[in-house]
Amino acid sequence: MNEQEFRQEVADWMATHLAGRFACLKHRGGPGDEEAFPALRKEWEQELAAGGWVGLGWPREHGGRDLPLALQLAFHEEYVRAGGPGRIGHIGETLMAPTLIALGTPEQQRRFLPGIREGREYWAQGYSEPGAGSDLAAITTRCWQDEDGRWRLQGQKVWTSLAHESEWIFVVARSTPGSVGREGLSFLLVPLDQPGIEIHPIRQMTGEAEFNSVFFDGAATEADCIVGKPGEGWKVAMALLGFERGVSTLGQQMHFIHELQLVIDVARANGAARDPAIRQRIADAWVGLQGLRYNGLRMLEEDTSSTKVRPEALIYKYAWSNWHRELGQLAMDVIGVAGDVRSDDDAVRRLQQVFFFSRADTIYAGTNEIQLNIIAERGLGMPRG
Amino acid sequence: MNLTLSDEQRALQETAADFLAAHTNARKEVDVDAELWSRIVELGWAAVQVPEELDGLGLGPVELVLLMEEMGRRLARTPFLANVVLAQTALLQAGSAEAQQGALAALAYGERTATLILGPGLDAAPASLTVKARRDGEGWVLAGEAAQVLDDGLLTHAYVAARIEEAPGVALFELAVDAAGLSRTPLEVWDLTRPQACWRFDEVRLTADARVDDPTRVLAGLARTRVLAALQVAAEQVGGAAQCLQLAVDYTKERVQFGKPVATFQAVKHRVAEMMVRMETARSTVRGVAARVAQGAQGNGLDDAALAAEVAAARVQATEAYRYCAQEAIQLHGGVGFTWEYDPQMHFKRAQWASQWCGATSGWREALAAHLLDAA
Ligand SMILES: Cc1cc2nc3c(=O)[nH]c(=O)nc-3n(C[C@H](O)[C@H](O)[C@H](O)COP(=O)(O)OP(=O)(O)OC[C@H]3O[C@@H](n4cnc5c(N)ncnc54)[C@H](O)[C@@H]3O)c2cc1C
């Protein structure tokens, strides 16, 4: 398909559908703004699904459209350009689904993929624990199989984004008693709505509660709700993390462009655009954004030598999260003293959210320090300490 | 937009990397490098951006970027920047059809080696030009001084942008370096791999056909030359930054302190990782912008403002990445990093050179800010 025509098709669809009762969702939702209209955003997910815009890269036999990367990227760009809201379904669509397609059984694929694609079932990611953050292999949540073959869980997960909006959670838990580190872990798919599970919201520095503590007290799931073999959950967990930097993160930059434009609009309105130091920083923010964009495009290069570590992919998370954190600071410096007050101007309020929430960007999905370790060791072959 | 390199582009890059690794030594004497230059010409690299109809290879900015990255990595001491990136680009962007016809092939195949003279640091603004041209019957007389010209002694020609005295305007002249009235005094530069000279024009007389610009596009063409040159210098900066990173990684893996290689310390790992982040980001941007410019050349629209904005991104990132990586490479070498014998200092000097030529980053940022903030 011709990319230009495809883009036009997306833009037209968005213009007609992101309207009416959905109009209030424009540029809303996503990390830092998840409390915006969650119920309506789920209806929007179903609207998107009905339009055929979910699972664009999935193989056809799984209900996807098997589109090439360039078109997937084009979709994400047009989506954000049109103000498409942050996706509550992204953990399911971009993390769970590819993992199931790669490593799940045919039954698991049949059972879970349609719910993800149609926006009926939402997923949360149960990796982190109070004692297992950067050191994910320190997981202590236990799981075991009862006589009837069902899996049971005991323990606590933490920082679980959107658990309160989700039907399912994937959990990495220790299935071999006494095992340590990466050995003896299993990867389970667990329904959240059951007596053995309690979800407690955690209030963030932004004042909102997008993530939660999830307590498992004998919670259960079916025997076949395990991905991979018992004891081999680490492999599955890592494969999933690999999908965390898929194409969807590239669409994110379009959202960043929108945020930078908000900063520019505020600067022009309040006179900050005349401050030479602010001018230099705004220019620099744009320069940094181009860096992210071209680096993202380079990640999509066809891989002719797939064995080689892709430096552009390794540096990407660190680069975008730091850029975004700085944008947050720049936004507040542009807003000036008025930034102290929660604004009811939509644009300013959004920038205040960016400022505070972007403190988390350099923590989740691998902290800055862990990213630098990975870059040094995997990208530059520096020896482990 | 697709940034995947074609097989031919990959081959060019690999050849350049191998050849330059084997044949360059930034510490060599200048006269030895005449040989390096002639081999580079034989390899056809000086012909990459010359259109096929003018007997060149008809390739473009992406191929140049790949070559410049490798040259920057090795601090190759050749007139490539002056001859190809500056002189050829000026002719392509601002030259008359006739002038292009004669000169481009000569520049591409080593019959001629030229530099370009604009304002200090390759400033293309008319007010910055320090050479003046006066009509003299059918011909012209050039007078003035260009304080810092890229000149490594191998040049046969120069293209000089001069302000016309009588009718305000700018013209581009071609002259041979042995022209009467021209004197070239080598300067003591810090970056020994990038020689410069002071050129004095003491009533240099030229015939009418020495004027080679197309008057309808000379101003815009020279401005565009500077922007396109800035992109290529950015590529060279990326190559230099990549080499600084490599030097730091190699050295810290070997150097043992406290009973183990210093590369095992996290404080060291984080520093080289940060170098890699900045260098690779700059590399992505330089290659991306080059691909965008190449696409534009196929009639896929990039107006001057958009081009300048794109190049500003490459330029700012590459400048900062190179400065940062060169400084860190010195630091991570410890005491030896401060000595003449180790290479980081050479890159540090080149990084400083590059940060000032083609416009300092503050200027690129301000132009960009004006574009983003001041429009209508
Ligand atoms: C907004 C948000 C959403 C999240 N969503 C989810 C989710 O949905 N599901 C989920 O499972 N998790 C989620 N997380 C958790 C996130 O993945 C962890 O917070 C992260 O991995 C860091 O772990 P930690 O918080 O325990 O920090 P720690 O690991 O305790 O780190 C504390 C500090 O020590 C540094 N440090 C740790 N180890 C090293 C080392 N080896 N070398 C150098 N420095 C080191 C860290 O970089 C950090 O600065 C979320 C977090 C946030 C902030």
CSV table of N, CA and C in Angstrom, one decimal, chain A residues 3 7 260-261 263-264 267-268 273 276 278-284 286-298 300-302 304-305 308 310-312 314-315 318-319 368-373 375-377 379-385, chain B residues 1-5 7 10 245 248-249 252-253 260-266 268-270 272-274 276-278 280-281 283-285 287-289 292 309-310 312-314 316-317 320 361-366 368-370 372-376:
chain,number,residue,atom,x,y,z
A,3,GLU,N,2.2,4.7,1.1
A,3,GLU,CA,2.2,5.2,2.4
A,3,GLU,C,1.4,6.5,2.5
A,7,ARG,N,-1.6,7.1,5.1
A,7,ARG,CA,-1.7,8.2,6.0
A,7,ARG,C,-3.0,9.0,5.9
A,260,LEU,N,5.9,20.0,23.0
A,260,LEU,CA,6.8,21.1,22.7
A,260,LEU,C,6.1,22.3,22.1
A,261,GLN,N,5.1,22.0,21.2
A,261,GLN,CA,4.3,23.1,20.7
A,261,GLN,C,3.5,23.8,21.8
A,263,VAL,N,4.6,24.3,24.8
A,263,VAL,CA,5.6,25.1,25.4
A,263,VAL,C,5.8,26.4,24.5
A,264,ILE,N,5.9,26.2,23.2
A,264,ILE,CA,6.1,27.3,22.3
A,264,ILE,C,4.9,28.3,22.4
A,267,ALA,N,5.1,30.2,25.6
A,267,ALA,CA,6.2,31.2,25.5
A,267,ALA,C,5.8,32.4,24.7
A,268,ARG,N,5.1,32.2,23.6
A,268,ARG,CA,4.7,33.3,22.8
A,268,ARG,C,3.7,34.1,23.5
A,273,ALA,N,9.2,34.0,25.1
A,273,ALA,CA,9.8,33.8,23.8
A,273,ALA,C,10.8,34.9,23.4
A,276,PRO,N,16.5,35.5,25.7
A,276,PRO,CA,17.5,34.8,24.9
A,276,PRO,C,17.8,33.4,25.4
A,278,ILE,N,15.9,31.3,27.1
A,278,ILE,CA,14.7,30.5,26.8
A,278,ILE,C,14.7,30.1,25.3
A,279,ARG,N,15.0,31.1,24.5
A,279,ARG,CA,15.1,30.8,23.1
A,279,ARG,C,16.1,29.7,22.7
A,280,GLN,N,17.2,29.8,23.3
A,280,GLN,CA,18.3,28.8,23.1
A,280,GLN,C,17.8,27.4,23.6
A,281,ARG,N,17.1,27.4,24.7
A,281,ARG,CA,16.6,26.1,25.2
A,281,ARG,C,15.5,25.5,24.4
A,282,ILE,N,14.6,26.4,23.9
A,282,ILE,CA,13.5,25.9,23.1
A,282,ILE,C,14.1,25.3,21.8
A,283,ALA,N,15.1,26.0,21.2
A,283,ALA,CA,15.7,25.5,20.0
A,283,ALA,C,16.4,24.1,20.3
A,284,ASP,N,17.0,24.1,21.4
A,284,ASP,CA,17.7,22.8,21.8
A,284,ASP,C,16.7,21.7,22.0
A,286,TRP,N,13.9,21.3,20.4
A,286,TRP,CA,13.6,20.9,19.0
A,286,TRP,C,14.7,20.0,18.4
A,287,VAL,N,15.9,20.5,18.6
A,287,VAL,CA,17.1,19.7,18.1
A,287,VAL,C,17.1,18.3,18.7
A,288,GLY,N,16.8,18.2,20.0
A,288,GLY,CA,16.8,16.9,20.7
A,288,GLY,C,15.7,16.0,20.2
A,289,LEU,N,14.6,16.6,19.9
A,289,LEU,CA,13.5,15.9,19.4
A,289,LEU,C,13.8,15.3,18.0
A,290,GLN,N,14.5,16.1,17.2
A,290,GLN,CA,14.9,15.5,15.9
A,290,GLN,C,15.9,14.3,16.1
A,291,GLY,N,16.7,14.5,17.1
A,291,GLY,CA,17.6,13.3,17.4
A,291,GLY,C,16.8,12.1,17.7
A,292,LEU,N,15.8,12.2,18.5
A,292,LEU,CA,15.0,11.1,18.9
A,292,LEU,C,14.3,10.5,17.7
A,293,ARG,N,13.8,11.4,16.8
A,293,ARG,CA,13.0,11.0,15.7
A,293,ARG,C,13.9,10.2,14.7
A,294,TYR,N,15.1,10.8,14.4
A,294,TYR,CA,15.9,10.1,13.4
A,294,TYR,C,16.5,8.9,14.0
A,295,ASN,N,16.8,8.9,15.3
A,295,ASN,CA,17.3,7.7,15.9
A,295,ASN,C,16.2,6.6,15.9
A,296,GLY,N,15.0,7.0,16.1
A,296,GLY,CA,13.9,6.0,16.0
A,296,GLY,C,13.8,5.5,14.5
A,297,LEU,N,13.9,6.3,13.6
A,297,LEU,CA,13.8,5.9,12.2
A,297,LEU,C,15.0,4.9,11.9
A,298,ARG,N,16.1,5.2,12.5
A,298,ARG,CA,17.3,4.3,12.2
A,298,ARG,C,17.0,2.9,12.8
A,300,LEU,N,14.4,1.4,12.7
A,300,LEU,CA,13.6,0.7,11.8
A,300,LEU,C,14.3,0.3,10.5
A,301,GLU,N,15.6,0.6,10.4
A,301,GLU,CA,16.3,0.2,9.3
A,301,GLU,C,16.2,-1.3,9.2
A,302,GLU,N,16.2,-1.8,7.9
A,302,GLU,CA,16.2,-3.2,7.8
A,302,GLU,C,17.5,-3.8,8.3
A,304,THR,N,20.3,-5.9,8.3
A,304,THR,CA,21.0,-6.9,7.4
A,304,THR,C,22.0,-7.8,8.2
A,305,SER,N,22.4,-7.3,9.3
A,305,SER,CA,23.3,-8.1,10.1
A,305,SER,C,22.7,-8.2,11.5
A,308,LYS,N,24.4,-8.3,15.2
A,308,LYS,CA,25.1,-7.1,15.8
A,308,LYS,C,24.1,-6.4,16.8
A,310,ARG,N,22.2,-3.4,18.1
A,310,ARG,CA,21.8,-2.1,17.4
A,310,ARG,C,22.0,-1.0,18.4
A,311,PRO,N,23.1,-0.2,18.2
A,311,PRO,CA,23.4,0.9,19.2
A,311,PRO,C,22.2,1.8,19.3
A,312,GLU,N,21.5,2.1,18.2
A,312,GLU,CA,20.4,3.1,18.3
A,312,GLU,C,19.3,2.6,19.1
A,314,LEU,N,19.7,0.4,21.7
A,314,LEU,CA,20.2,0.4,23.1
A,314,LEU,C,20.1,1.8,23.7
A,315,ILE,N,20.4,2.8,23.0
A,315,ILE,CA,20.4,4.2,23.6
A,315,ILE,C,19.1,4.8,23.7
A,318,TYR,N,17.1,5.7,27.2
A,318,TYR,CA,17.8,6.7,28.0
A,318,TYR,C,17.7,8.0,27.3
A,319,ALA,N,17.8,8.1,26.0
A,319,ALA,CA,17.7,9.4,25.3
A,319,ALA,C,16.3,10.0,25.4
A,368,ASN,N,17.8,5.2,34.6
A,368,ASN,CA,18.9,5.7,33.9
A,368,ASN,C,20.2,4.9,34.2
A,369,GLU,N,20.4,4.6,35.4
A,369,GLU,CA,21.6,4.0,35.8
A,369,GLU,C,21.7,2.6,35.2
A,370,ILE,N,20.6,1.9,35.2
A,370,ILE,CA,20.5,0.5,34.7
A,370,ILE,C,20.7,0.6,33.1
A,371,GLN,N,20.1,1.6,32.5
A,371,GLN,CA,20.3,1.8,31.1
A,371,GLN,C,21.7,2.0,30.7
A,372,LEU,N,22.4,2.8,31.5
A,372,LEU,CA,23.8,3.1,31.2
A,372,LEU,C,24.7,1.8,31.4
A,373,ASN,N,24.3,1.0,32.4
A,373,ASN,CA,25.0,-0.2,32.6
A,373,ASN,C,24.8,-1.1,31.3
A,375,ILE,N,24.0,-0.2,28.3
A,375,ILE,CA,24.7,0.4,27.1
A,375,ILE,C,26.2,0.0,27.2
A,376,ALA,N,26.8,0.2,28.4
A,376,ALA,CA,28.2,0.0,28.5
A,376,ALA,C,28.6,-1.5,28.3
A,377,GLU,N,27.8,-2.3,28.9
A,377,GLU,CA,28.2,-3.7,28.9
A,377,GLU,C,27.8,-4.4,27.5
A,379,GLY,N,26.6,-2.7,24.7
A,379,GLY,CA,26.9,-1.8,23.5
A,379,GLY,C,28.4,-1.7,23.3
A,380,LEU,N,29.1,-1.6,24.4
A,380,LEU,CA,30.6,-1.2,24.3
A,380,LEU,C,31.5,-2.4,24.9
A,381,GLY,N,30.8,-3.4,25.3
A,381,GLY,CA,31.6,-4.6,25.7
A,381,GLY,C,32.5,-4.3,27.0
A,382,MET,N,32.0,-3.4,27.8
A,382,MET,CA,32.7,-3.1,29.1
A,382,MET,C,32.5,-4.3,30.0
A,383,PRO,N,33.6,-4.7,30.7
A,383,PRO,CA,33.5,-5.9,31.6
A,383,PRO,C,32.5,-5.7,32.8
A,384,ARG,N,31.9,-6.7,33.2
A,384,ARG,CA,31.0,-6.6,34.4
A,384,ARG,C,31.9,-6.5,35.6
A,385,GLY,N,31.4,-5.7,36.6
A,385,GLY,CA,32.1,-5.4,37.8
A,385,GLY,C,32.5,-6.5,38.7
B,1,MET,N,10.0,7.7,5.7
B,1,MET,CA,11.4,7.8,5.2
B,1,MET,C,12.2,6.6,5.7
B,2,ASN,N,13.0,6.1,4.8
B,2,ASN,CA,13.8,4.9,5.1
B,2,ASN,C,15.3,5.3,5.2
B,3,LEU,N,15.9,4.9,6.4
B,3,LEU,CA,17.3,5.2,6.6
B,3,LEU,C,18.2,4.0,6.3
B,4,THR,N,17.6,3.0,5.8
B,4,THR,CA,18.4,1.8,5.5
B,4,THR,C,19.4,2.2,4.4
B,5,LEU,N,20.7,1.8,4.6
B,5,LEU,CA,21.7,2.1,3.6
B,5,LEU,C,21.6,1.0,2.5
B,7,ASP,N,23.2,-1.5,-0.4
B,7,ASP,CA,24.4,-2.3,-0.5
B,7,ASP,C,25.6,-1.5,-0.9
B,10,ARG,N,26.8,0.8,1.8
B,10,ARG,CA,27.5,0.1,2.9
B,10,ARG,C,28.9,-0.3,2.4
B,245,LEU,N,35.3,7.8,21.6
B,245,LEU,CA,34.6,6.7,22.4
B,245,LEU,C,35.4,5.4,22.3
B,248,ALA,N,38.6,5.6,24.3
B,248,ALA,CA,38.3,5.5,25.8
B,248,ALA,C,38.0,4.1,26.2
B,249,VAL,N,37.2,3.4,25.4
B,249,VAL,CA,36.8,2.1,25.8
B,249,VAL,C,38.1,1.2,25.7
B,252,THR,N,40.5,2.1,28.7
B,252,THR,CA,40.1,1.7,30.1
B,252,THR,C,40.0,0.2,30.3
B,253,LYS,N,39.8,-0.5,29.2
B,253,LYS,CA,39.8,-2.0,29.3
B,253,LYS,C,41.2,-2.5,29.6
B,260,LYS,N,42.2,-4.2,39.1
B,260,LYS,CA,41.4,-4.6,37.9
B,260,LYS,C,41.3,-3.5,36.9
B,261,PRO,N,40.9,-3.9,35.7
B,261,PRO,CA,40.8,-2.9,34.6
B,261,PRO,C,39.8,-1.8,35.1
B,262,VAL,N,40.2,-0.5,34.8
B,262,VAL,CA,39.3,0.6,35.3
B,262,VAL,C,37.9,0.5,34.6
B,263,ALA,N,37.9,-0.2,33.4
B,263,ALA,CA,36.6,-0.4,32.7
B,263,ALA,C,35.5,-1.1,33.6
B,264,THR,N,36.0,-1.8,34.6
B,264,THR,CA,35.0,-2.5,35.4
B,264,THR,C,34.2,-1.6,36.4
B,265,PHE,N,34.8,-0.4,36.6
B,265,PHE,CA,34.1,0.5,37.6
B,265,PHE,C,32.9,1.2,36.9
B,266,GLN,N,31.8,1.2,37.7
B,266,GLN,CA,30.6,1.7,37.1
B,266,GLN,C,30.7,3.2,36.8
B,268,VAL,N,33.1,4.7,35.5
B,268,VAL,CA,33.7,4.7,34.2
B,268,VAL,C,32.7,4.3,33.1
B,269,LYS,N,32.0,3.2,33.4
B,269,LYS,CA,31.1,2.6,32.4
B,269,LYS,C,30.0,3.7,32.1
B,270,HIS,N,29.5,4.3,33.1
B,270,HIS,CA,28.5,5.3,32.8
B,270,HIS,C,28.9,6.4,32.0
B,272,VAL,N,31.4,6.3,29.6
B,272,VAL,CA,31.4,5.9,28.2
B,272,VAL,C,30.1,5.6,27.6
B,273,ALA,N,29.2,5.1,28.4
B,273,ALA,CA,27.8,4.9,27.9
B,273,ALA,C,27.2,6.3,27.5
B,274,GLU,N,27.4,7.3,28.4
B,274,GLU,CA,26.9,8.6,28.0
B,274,GLU,C,27.5,9.1,26.7
B,276,MET,N,28.4,7.3,24.3
B,276,MET,CA,27.7,6.6,23.2
B,276,MET,C,26.3,7.1,22.9
B,277,VAL,N,25.6,7.5,24.0
B,277,VAL,CA,24.3,8.0,23.7
B,277,VAL,C,24.3,9.3,22.9
B,278,ARG,N,25.2,10.1,23.3
B,278,ARG,CA,25.3,11.4,22.5
B,278,ARG,C,25.8,11.2,21.1
B,280,GLU,N,25.7,8.4,19.2
B,280,GLU,CA,24.8,7.7,18.3
B,280,GLU,C,23.6,8.6,18.0
B,281,THR,N,23.2,9.4,18.9
B,281,THR,CA,22.0,10.3,18.6
B,281,THR,C,22.4,11.2,17.5
B,283,ARG,N,24.7,10.8,15.3
B,283,ARG,CA,24.9,10.0,14.1
B,283,ARG,C,23.6,9.8,13.4
B,284,SER,N,22.6,9.4,14.2
B,284,SER,CA,21.2,9.1,13.7
B,284,SER,C,20.7,10.4,13.0
B,285,THR,N,20.9,11.5,13.6
B,285,THR,CA,20.4,12.8,13.1
B,285,THR,C,21.2,13.2,11.8
B,287,ARG,N,22.7,11.3,9.7
B,287,ARG,CA,22.4,10.4,8.6
B,287,ARG,C,20.9,10.6,8.2
B,288,GLY,N,20.1,10.9,9.2
B,288,GLY,CA,18.7,11.1,8.8
B,288,GLY,C,18.5,12.4,8.0
B,289,VAL,N,19.2,13.4,8.4
B,289,VAL,CA,19.1,14.7,7.7
B,289,VAL,C,19.7,14.6,6.3
B,292,ARG,N,17.2,12.9,4.2
B,292,ARG,CA,16.2,13.9,3.9
B,292,ARG,C,16.6,14.9,2.8
B,309,ALA,N,16.8,24.3,9.3
B,309,ALA,CA,16.3,23.8,10.6
B,309,ALA,C,16.8,22.3,10.8
B,310,GLU,N,16.7,21.5,9.8
B,310,GLU,CA,17.2,20.2,9.8
B,310,GLU,C,18.7,20.1,10.1
B,312,ALA,N,20.5,22.4,11.4
B,312,ALA,CA,20.8,22.9,12.8
B,312,ALA,C,20.7,21.8,13.8
B,313,ALA,N,19.8,20.9,13.6
B,313,ALA,CA,19.7,19.8,14.6
B,313,ALA,C,20.9,18.9,14.5
B,314,ALA,N,21.4,18.6,13.3
B,314,ALA,CA,22.6,17.8,13.1
B,314,ALA,C,23.8,18.5,13.7
B,316,VAL,N,24.1,21.1,15.9
B,316,VAL,CA,24.1,21.3,17.3
B,316,VAL,C,24.5,19.9,18.0
B,317,GLN,N,23.8,18.9,17.7
B,317,GLN,CA,24.1,17.6,18.3
B,317,GLN,C,25.5,17.1,18.1
B,320,GLU,N,28.1,19.2,20.0
B,320,GLU,CA,28.2,18.9,21.5
B,320,GLU,C,28.7,17.5,21.7
B,361,THR,N,27.2,27.0,17.7
B,361,THR,CA,25.9,26.4,17.9
B,361,THR,C,24.9,27.5,18.4
B,362,SER,N,25.3,28.5,19.1
B,362,SER,CA,24.4,29.5,19.6
B,362,SER,C,23.7,30.2,18.5
B,363,GLY,N,24.4,30.4,17.4
B,363,GLY,CA,23.8,31.0,16.2
B,363,GLY,C,22.8,30.1,15.5
B,364,TRP,N,23.2,28.8,15.4
B,364,TRP,CA,22.2,27.9,14.8
B,364,TRP,C,20.9,27.8,15.7
B,365,ARG,N,21.1,27.8,17.0
B,365,ARG,CA,20.0,27.8,17.9
B,365,ARG,C,19.1,29.0,17.8
B,366,GLU,N,19.8,30.2,17.7
B,366,GLU,CA,19.0,31.4,17.6
B,366,GLU,C,18.2,31.4,16.3
B,368,LEU,N,17.1,28.9,14.7
B,368,LEU,CA,16.0,28.0,14.8
B,368,LEU,C,14.9,28.5,15.7
B,369,ALA,N,15.3,29.2,16.8
B,369,ALA,CA,14.4,29.8,17.7
B,369,ALA,C,13.5,30.8,16.9
B,370,ALA,N,14.1,31.6,16.1
B,370,ALA,CA,13.4,32.6,15.3
B,370,ALA,C,12.4,31.9,14.4
B,372,LEU,N,11.0,29.0,15.0
B,372,LEU,CA,10.0,28.3,15.8
B,372,LEU,C,9.1,29.3,16.5
B,373,LEU,N,9.7,30.5,16.9
B,373,LEU,CA,8.9,31.4,17.8
B,373,LEU,C,8.4,32.6,17.2
B,374,ASP,N,9.1,33.1,16.2
B,374,ASP,CA,8.8,34.5,15.7
B,374,ASP,C,7.9,34.5,14.5
B,375,ALA,N,7.7,33.4,13.9
B,375,ALA,CA,6.9,33.4,12.6
B,375,ALA,C,5.5,33.9,12.9
B,376,ALA,N,5.1,34.7,12.0
B,376,ALA,CA,3.7,35.3,12.0
B,376,ALA,C,3.0,35.3,13.4
